[in-house]
Amino acid sequence: MLLQNMKIVITAAAAGIGAGIARVAARDGAAVTIVDIADEPGNRLVKEIQKAGGEALYIHCDVTDYAQLEQAIDRSATHFGGIDTLVNNVGLFDNVIHPAPSIKTMDETHFRRILEINVVSHWMAAKFATPYLRESANASILQAGSIASFLGYPGGPLYGATKGGVAQLTKHLAVELAADRIRVNCYCPGAIRTEGSMRFLEQAGEKAFLQTLTGPNLVPRIGEPEDVGNLVCFLASDRASFINGVVYLVDGGALAWRGTLDLLGIAPESFLS
Ligand SMILES: NC(=O)c1ccc[n+]([C@@H]2O[C@H](COP(=O)([O-])OP(=O)(O)OC[C@H]3O[C@@H](n4cnc5c(N)ncnc54)[C@H](O)[C@@H]3O)[C@@H](O)[C@H]2O)c1
């Protein structure tokens, strides 16, 4: 059990990648707090984890309401007797707040909203969790970046800018919190099967999705939330105690080269099935 006796708080964990991280963490022995605004799937996931013999708590919280966010972190720490890991998983793509995201259609209010959720809320959650993390023998913060932390692709300019910010925030927080023995690392998923990425597929179309997102995957499939959960849980565990301030890709090899699978004669598995 990689995370035996550990207490882990995950934002945006009712669905998608966050839920995948929650499932893997619970399976690895951690007590899991699911922070989200989607109460029904959040509570359903708690029941699923408990039924499988794990420990879980759901807390309703909009991460941009900082009073709520502080209360959520305090409540999790009180309920489970501390916090070892904070996973700043929340992150919105441009198309969640605008149907046709572009510099021609969006204004600064859109940018501020994405920035608030994707970067500022991470820093605020880290701020509120630090007093608890300081008490842990194996404390760390994990933050959700993206392949968009490294390169551009169509339809998400504001998202990409903020994800670059998350990668840099990771390194600066790792420096700042080193004296408190809190490690800070970043995980950067490629195309992962979630509601968020399927929304992008609907908007951009299958061809664009294939070419820009899954086409370069050297592992010829779309990623699953548990693929990200496996990396995050390793980084949270004491097996990663010498790993700090690092930005990791979990993208099936997509950013290792410039090409798409057809060049190698490999047929990608259908990601729609
Ligand atoms: N899915 C991918 O392919 C992919 C790729 C790269 C990076 N990422 C990053 O991984 C993270 C998770 O992505 P996903 O695709 O699972 O997300 P998603 O869009 O599927 O949403 C996950 C959850 O976020 C919750 N949420 C939304 N706004 C919230 C708020 N204000 N407060 C609390 N919870 C809120 C939703 O209720 C939902 O349960 C994000 O940071 C995303 O940018 C995802």
Coordinates of C-alpha atoms and ligand atoms in Angstrom, one line a residue:
M1 CA 0.0 0.0 0.0
L2 CA 1.9 3.0 -1.4
L3 CA -0.1 5.6 0.5
Q4 CA -0.9 3.7 3.7
N5 CA -2.0 6.1 6.5
M6 CA -1.7 9.2 4.2
K7 CA -4.4 11.9 4.0
I8 CA -4.9 13.4 0.6
V9 CA -7.1 16.4 -0.5
I10 CA -8.0 16.6 -4.2
T11 CA -9.7 19.5 -5.8
A12 CA -12.2 18.9 -8.7
A13 CA -12.3 15.2 -7.9
A14 CA -15.9 14.4 -8.4
A15 CA -15.2 13.5 -12.0
G16 CA -12.5 13.1 -14.6
I17 CA -8.8 13.1 -13.7
G18 CA -9.5 14.1 -10.1
A19 CA -11.8 11.1 -9.7
G20 CA -9.1 8.9 -11.2
I21 CA -6.6 10.2 -8.7
A22 CA -9.1 9.6 -5.9
R23 CA -9.7 6.0 -6.9
V24 CA -6.0 5.2 -7.2
A25 CA -5.1 6.9 -3.9
A26 CA -7.9 5.1 -2.0
R27 CA -6.8 1.8 -3.5
D28 CA -3.2 2.6 -2.4
G29 CA -4.5 3.1 1.2
A30 CA -4.9 6.9 1.5
A31 CA -7.9 8.7 3.2
V32 CA -9.3 10.8 0.4
T33 CA -11.1 14.2 0.5
I34 CA -13.0 15.0 -2.7
V35 CA -13.4 18.8 -3.1
D36 CA -15.8 19.8 -5.9
I37 CA -19.0 21.7 -6.7
A38 CA -20.7 18.6 -8.3
D39 CA -22.4 17.1 -5.2
E40 CA -24.1 14.1 -6.7
P41 CA -21.1 12.5 -8.4
G42 CA -18.9 13.6 -5.5
N43 CA -21.1 11.8 -3.0
R44 CA -21.4 8.8 -5.3
L45 CA -17.6 8.5 -5.5
V46 CA -17.3 8.6 -1.7
K47 CA -19.8 5.7 -1.5
E48 CA -17.9 3.7 -4.2
I49 CA -14.6 4.1 -2.3
Q50 CA -16.2 3.2 1.0
K51 CA -17.8 0.2 -0.5
A52 CA -14.4 -1.0 -1.7
G53 CA -13.1 -0.6 1.9
G54 CA -11.5 2.8 1.5
E55 CA -11.9 6.1 3.4
A56 CA -13.4 9.1 1.7
L57 CA -15.1 12.4 2.4
Y58 CA -16.9 14.8 0.0
I59 CA -16.8 18.5 0.6
H60 CA -18.8 21.0 -1.5
C61 CA -16.5 23.9 -2.4
D62 CA -16.1 26.3 -5.3
V63 CA -12.3 26.8 -5.3
T64 CA -12.7 30.5 -6.3
D65 CA -14.6 31.1 -3.1
Y66 CA -11.6 31.4 -0.8
A67 CA -13.5 31.4 2.5
Q68 CA -15.1 28.1 1.3
L69 CA -11.7 26.8 0.2
E70 CA -10.1 27.5 3.6
Q71 CA -13.0 25.9 5.4
A72 CA -12.8 22.8 3.1
I73 CA -9.1 22.3 3.9
D74 CA -9.7 22.9 7.7
R75 CA -12.6 20.4 7.6
S76 CA -10.6 17.7 5.8
A77 CA -7.7 18.1 8.3
T78 CA -10.0 17.9 11.3
H79 CA -11.9 14.9 9.9
F80 CA -8.9 12.8 9.1
G81 CA -6.4 14.3 11.6
G82 CA -4.1 16.2 9.2
I83 CA -3.1 16.5 5.6
D84 CA -0.1 14.9 3.8
T85 CA -0.9 15.7 0.2
L86 CA -2.8 18.5 -1.5
V87 CA -3.6 17.9 -5.2
N88 CA -4.5 21.1 -6.9
N89 CA -6.2 19.3 -9.8
V90 CA -8.9 21.9 -10.7
G91 CA -8.5 23.5 -14.1
L92 CA -10.8 24.9 -16.8
F93 CA -10.4 24.9 -20.5
D94 CA -11.4 28.1 -22.5
N95 CA -14.4 26.4 -24.0
V96 CA -16.1 25.9 -20.6
I97 CA -16.7 29.6 -20.4
H98 CA -16.9 30.6 -24.1
P99 CA -18.4 28.6 -27.0
A100 CA -15.9 30.0 -29.5
P101 CA -12.7 30.8 -27.7
S102 CA -10.4 33.2 -29.5
I103 CA -8.7 36.5 -29.1
K104 CA -11.4 37.9 -31.3
T105 CA -14.3 36.8 -29.2
M106 CA -13.1 36.9 -25.6
D107 CA -12.2 39.7 -23.2
E108 CA -10.3 40.2 -20.0
T109 CA -13.1 38.9 -17.8
H110 CA -12.7 35.5 -19.5
F111 CA -9.0 35.6 -18.9
R112 CA -9.4 36.6 -15.3
R113 CA -11.9 33.7 -14.7
I114 CA -9.5 31.1 -16.2
L115 CA -6.5 32.6 -14.3
E116 CA -8.5 32.6 -11.1
I117 CA -9.4 28.9 -11.3
N118 CA -6.3 27.5 -13.0
V119 CA -3.6 29.4 -11.0
V120 CA -4.8 31.6 -8.2
S121 CA -6.9 28.9 -6.6
H122 CA -3.9 26.6 -6.6
W123 CA -1.8 29.2 -4.7
M124 CA -4.6 29.9 -2.3
A125 CA -5.2 26.2 -1.6
A126 CA -1.4 25.8 -1.0
K127 CA -1.5 28.7 1.4
F128 CA -4.4 27.3 3.4
A129 CA -2.9 23.7 3.5
T130 CA 0.7 24.7 4.4
P131 CA 0.1 24.8 8.2
Y132 CA -1.2 21.2 8.0
L133 CA 1.4 20.0 5.5
R134 CA 4.2 21.3 7.7
E135 CA 3.2 18.7 10.4
S136 CA 3.4 15.8 7.9
A137 CA 6.5 13.5 7.7
N138 CA 5.9 13.2 3.9
A139 CA 4.3 16.4 2.7
S140 CA 3.7 17.4 -0.9
I141 CA 1.6 19.5 -3.2
L142 CA 0.8 18.2 -6.7
Q143 CA -0.4 20.6 -9.3
A144 CA -2.2 20.0 -12.6
G145 CA -0.3 21.4 -15.6
S146 CA -0.9 20.1 -19.1
I147 CA 0.9 19.5 -22.4
A148 CA -0.3 23.1 -22.9
S149 CA 2.3 24.1 -20.3
F150 CA 4.8 23.4 -23.0
L151 CA 3.3 24.1 -26.4
G152 CA 0.3 25.6 -28.2
Y153 CA -2.7 24.0 -29.9
P154 CA -5.9 25.3 -31.3
G155 CA -8.7 26.5 -29.1
G156 CA -7.1 27.1 -25.7
P157 CA -4.9 30.2 -25.6
L158 CA -5.9 31.4 -22.1
Y159 CA -5.7 27.8 -20.8
G160 CA -2.2 27.4 -22.2
A161 CA -1.0 30.6 -20.7
T162 CA -2.3 29.6 -17.2
K163 CA -0.9 26.1 -17.5
G164 CA 2.6 27.5 -18.2
G165 CA 2.0 29.6 -15.1
V166 CA 1.2 26.4 -13.1
A167 CA 4.5 24.8 -14.1
Q168 CA 6.5 27.8 -13.0
L169 CA 4.4 28.3 -9.8
T170 CA 5.4 24.7 -9.0
K171 CA 9.1 25.4 -9.1
H172 CA 8.8 28.7 -7.1
L173 CA 6.6 27.1 -4.4
A174 CA 9.1 24.2 -4.2
V175 CA 11.8 26.7 -3.4
E176 CA 9.7 28.7 -1.0
L177 CA 8.3 25.6 0.9
A178 CA 11.6 23.7 1.0
A179 CA 12.3 25.0 4.5
D180 CA 8.9 23.5 5.6
R181 CA 9.9 20.1 4.1
I182 CA 7.0 20.3 1.6
R183 CA 7.8 19.0 -1.8
V184 CA 5.9 20.6 -4.8
N185 CA 5.6 18.8 -8.2
C186 CA 3.5 19.2 -11.3
Y187 CA 1.8 16.6 -13.5
C188 CA 1.1 17.4 -17.1
P189 CA -1.5 15.2 -18.8
G190 CA -1.8 14.7 -22.5
A191 CA -5.2 13.8 -23.9
I192 CA -7.1 12.0 -21.2
R193 CA -10.7 10.6 -21.5
T194 CA -12.8 13.0 -19.3
E195 CA -15.9 15.1 -19.8
G196 CA -13.6 18.1 -20.3
S197 CA -11.7 16.6 -23.1
M198 CA -14.8 15.2 -24.8
R199 CA -16.3 18.7 -24.7
F200 CA -13.2 19.8 -26.7
L201 CA -13.7 16.9 -29.1
E202 CA -17.3 18.0 -29.7
Q203 CA -16.2 21.5 -30.4
A204 CA -13.0 21.1 -32.4
G205 CA -14.2 18.0 -34.2
E206 CA -12.8 14.5 -34.3
K207 CA -10.1 15.2 -37.0
A208 CA -8.6 18.1 -35.0
F209 CA -8.8 16.1 -31.8
L210 CA -7.0 13.2 -33.4
Q211 CA -4.3 15.3 -35.1
T212 CA -3.5 17.6 -32.2
L213 CA -4.3 15.5 -29.1
T214 CA -4.1 11.8 -29.6
G215 CA -2.3 11.6 -33.0
P216 CA 1.2 12.0 -31.6
N217 CA 0.8 9.5 -28.8
L218 CA 3.5 6.9 -29.1
V219 CA 1.4 4.8 -26.8
P220 CA -1.5 4.5 -29.4
R221 CA -4.5 5.2 -27.2
I222 CA -6.1 8.0 -25.3
G223 CA -5.1 8.3 -21.6
E224 CA -7.4 7.3 -18.8
P225 CA -7.8 9.2 -15.5
E226 CA -6.1 6.3 -13.6
D227 CA -2.9 6.8 -15.8
V228 CA -2.6 10.2 -14.2
G229 CA -3.6 8.9 -10.8
N230 CA -0.7 6.4 -10.9
L231 CA 1.8 9.2 -11.5
V232 CA 0.3 11.5 -8.8
C233 CA 0.2 8.7 -6.2
F234 CA 3.8 7.8 -6.8
L235 CA 4.8 11.5 -6.5
A236 CA 2.8 11.7 -3.2
S237 CA 4.4 8.6 -1.8
D238 CA 7.6 8.5 0.2
R239 CA 9.2 6.6 -2.7
A240 CA 9.4 10.0 -4.3
S241 CA 11.0 11.7 -1.3
F242 CA 14.0 12.9 -3.3
I243 CA 11.8 14.4 -6.1
N244 CA 11.0 18.1 -5.8
G245 CA 10.2 21.0 -8.1
V246 CA 9.7 18.8 -11.2
V247 CA 7.2 19.1 -14.0
Y248 CA 6.2 15.7 -15.3
L249 CA 4.5 14.7 -18.5
V250 CA 2.0 11.9 -18.5
D251 CA 1.1 12.0 -22.2
G252 CA 1.8 8.6 -23.9
G253 CA 5.0 10.1 -25.4
A254 CA 3.1 12.8 -27.4
L255 CA 5.7 15.5 -26.7
A256 CA 8.7 13.3 -27.4
W257 CA 8.7 14.0 -31.1
R258 CA 7.1 15.9 -34.0
G259 CA 4.8 13.6 -35.9
T260 CA 1.7 11.5 -35.8
L261 CA 1.3 7.7 -35.6
D262 CA 0.5 7.3 -39.3
L263 CA 4.1 8.1 -40.0
L264 CA 5.1 5.0 -38.1
G265 CA 2.4 2.8 -39.7
I266 CA 0.7 2.4 -36.3
A267 CA -3.1 2.5 -36.2
P268 CA -4.3 4.3 -33.0
E269 CA -7.0 2.6 -31.0
S270 CA -10.4 4.2 -31.3
F271 CA -10.8 6.6 -28.3
L272 CA -14.5 6.9 -28.8
S273 CA -15.3 3.3 -27.8
Ligands
LIG1 N1 -8.7 15.9 -19.7 C1 -7.5 16.1 -20.3 O1 -7.2 15.6 -21.4 C2 -6.5 17.0 -19.6 C3 -5.3 17.2 -20.3 C4 -4.3 18.1 -19.7 C5 -4.6 18.6 -18.4 N2 -5.8 18.4 -17.8 C6 -5.9 19.1 -16.5 O2 -6.3 18.1 -15.5 C7 -7.2 18.7 -14.6 C8 -8.5 17.9 -14.6 O3 -9.1 17.9 -15.9 P1 -10.5 17.1 -16.3 O4 -10.5 16.9 -17.7 O5 -10.6 15.9 -15.4 O6 -11.6 18.2 -15.8 P2 -13.1 18.2 -16.1 O7 -13.4 19.4 -17.0 O8 -13.6 16.9 -16.6 O9 -13.7 18.6 -14.6 C9 -13.4 18.0 -13.4 C10 -14.2 18.6 -12.3 O10 -14.0 20.0 -12.0 C11 -15.0 20.4 -11.2 N3 -15.0 21.9 -11.1 C12 -15.2 22.8 -12.1 N4 -15.1 24.1 -11.6 C13 -14.9 23.9 -10.2 C14 -14.8 24.9 -9.2 N5 -14.9 26.2 -9.4 N6 -14.5 24.4 -7.9 C15 -14.5 23.1 -7.7 N7 -14.6 22.2 -8.6 C16 -14.8 22.6 -9.9 C17 -16.2 19.9 -11.9 O11 -17.4 19.9 -11.2 C18 -15.7 18.4 -12.3 O12 -16.2 17.5 -11.4 C19 -7.4 20.1 -15.0 O13 -6.5 21.0 -14.4 C20 -7.1 20.1 -16.5 O14 -6.7 21.3 -17.0 C21 -6.7 17.6 -18.4

